[in-house]
């Protein structure tokens, strides 16, 4: 996935978490599910950056 697209998705998921957390509490099942989805997106972003860095490094 493209970096900028992934960042947009992460921002939307972060806003969703804020909304769900304020409506249902941060310990609610819904907030935990959204938080886990956000974690997955952040992990994907981290992998994307690491892959890009490893490709740019001279061998």
mmCIF file of C-alpha atoms in Angstrom:
data_model
loop_
_atom_site.group_PDB
_atom_site.id
_atom_site.type_symbol
_atom_site.label_atom_id
_atom_site.label_comp_id
_atom_site.label_asym_id
_atom_site.label_seq_id
_atom_site.Cartn_x
_atom_site.Cartn_y
_atom_site.Cartn_z
ATOM 1 C CA UNK A 1 0.000 0.000 0.000
ATOM 2 C CA UNK A 2 1.202 3.518 -0.731
ATOM 3 C CA UNK A 3 2.564 5.469 2.249
ATOM 4 C CA UNK A 4 0.255 8.493 1.920
ATOM 5 C CA UNK A 5 -2.843 6.333 1.516
ATOM 6 C CA UNK A 6 -1.888 4.328 4.583
ATOM 7 C CA UNK A 7 -1.352 7.534 6.578
ATOM 8 C CA UNK A 8 -4.848 8.716 5.589
ATOM 9 C CA UNK A 9 -6.351 5.411 6.721
ATOM 10 C CA UNK A 10 -4.417 5.596 10.007
ATOM 11 C CA UNK A 11 -5.698 9.123 10.653
ATOM 12 C CA UNK A 12 -9.301 8.067 9.991
ATOM 13 C CA UNK A 13 -8.933 5.041 12.277
ATOM 14 C CA UNK A 14 -7.397 7.237 14.994
ATOM 15 C CA UNK A 15 -10.367 9.610 14.782
ATOM 16 C CA UNK A 16 -12.726 6.638 14.917
ATOM 17 C CA UNK A 17 -11.008 5.428 18.077
ATOM 18 C CA UNK A 18 -11.364 8.861 19.685
ATOM 19 C CA UNK A 19 -15.068 8.901 18.808
ATOM 20 C CA UNK A 20 -15.759 5.339 19.954
ATOM 21 C CA UNK A 21 -13.739 5.861 23.122
ATOM 22 C CA UNK A 22 -15.573 9.046 24.037
ATOM 23 C CA UNK A 23 -18.967 7.445 23.360
ATOM 24 C CA UNK A 24 -18.412 3.999 24.886
ATOM 25 C CA UNK A 25 -15.311 4.341 27.064
ATOM 26 C CA UNK A 26 -11.783 3.287 26.199
ATOM 27 C CA UNK A 27 -12.269 -0.120 27.841
ATOM 28 C CA UNK A 28 -15.347 -0.984 25.795
ATOM 29 C CA UNK A 29 -15.268 -3.910 23.403
ATOM 30 C CA UNK A 30 -15.753 -1.566 20.433
ATOM 31 C CA UNK A 31 -12.867 0.701 21.468
ATOM 32 C CA UNK A 32 -10.567 -2.274 21.974
ATOM 33 C CA UNK A 33 -11.430 -3.629 18.521
ATOM 34 C CA UNK A 34 -10.777 -0.264 16.854
ATOM 35 C CA UNK A 35 -7.554 0.094 18.848
ATOM 36 C CA UNK A 36 -6.366 -3.294 17.618
ATOM 37 C CA UNK A 37 -7.190 -2.313 14.037
ATOM 38 C CA UNK A 38 -5.191 0.879 14.511
ATOM 39 C CA UNK A 39 -2.283 -1.154 15.920
ATOM 40 C CA UNK A 40 -2.342 -3.353 12.813
ATOM 41 C CA UNK A 41 -2.258 -0.299 10.550
ATOM 42 C CA UNK A 42 0.615 1.242 12.502
ATOM 43 C CA UNK A 43 2.535 -2.029 12.309
ATOM 44 C CA UNK A 44 1.967 -2.121 8.560
ATOM 45 C CA UNK A 45 3.241 1.457 8.284
ATOM 46 C CA UNK A 46 6.329 0.551 10.319
ATOM 47 C CA UNK A 47 7.033 -2.431 8.051
ATOM 48 C CA UNK A 48 6.615 -0.214 5.004
ATOM 49 C CA UNK A 49 9.175 2.267 6.339
ATOM 50 C CA UNK A 50 11.641 -0.460 7.300
ATOM 51 C CA UNK A 51 11.338 -2.098 3.888
ATOM 52 C CA UNK A 52 11.918 1.222 2.180
ATOM 53 C CA UNK A 53 14.963 1.973 4.358
ATOM 54 C CA UNK A 54 16.479 -1.441 3.711
ATOM 55 C CA UNK A 55 16.075 -0.989 -0.055
ATOM 56 C CA UNK A 56 17.692 2.452 0.046
ATOM 57 C CA UNK A 57 20.709 1.270 2.041
ATOM 58 C CA UNK A 58 23.746 0.541 -0.074
ATOM 59 C CA UNK A 59 25.051 -3.006 0.124
#
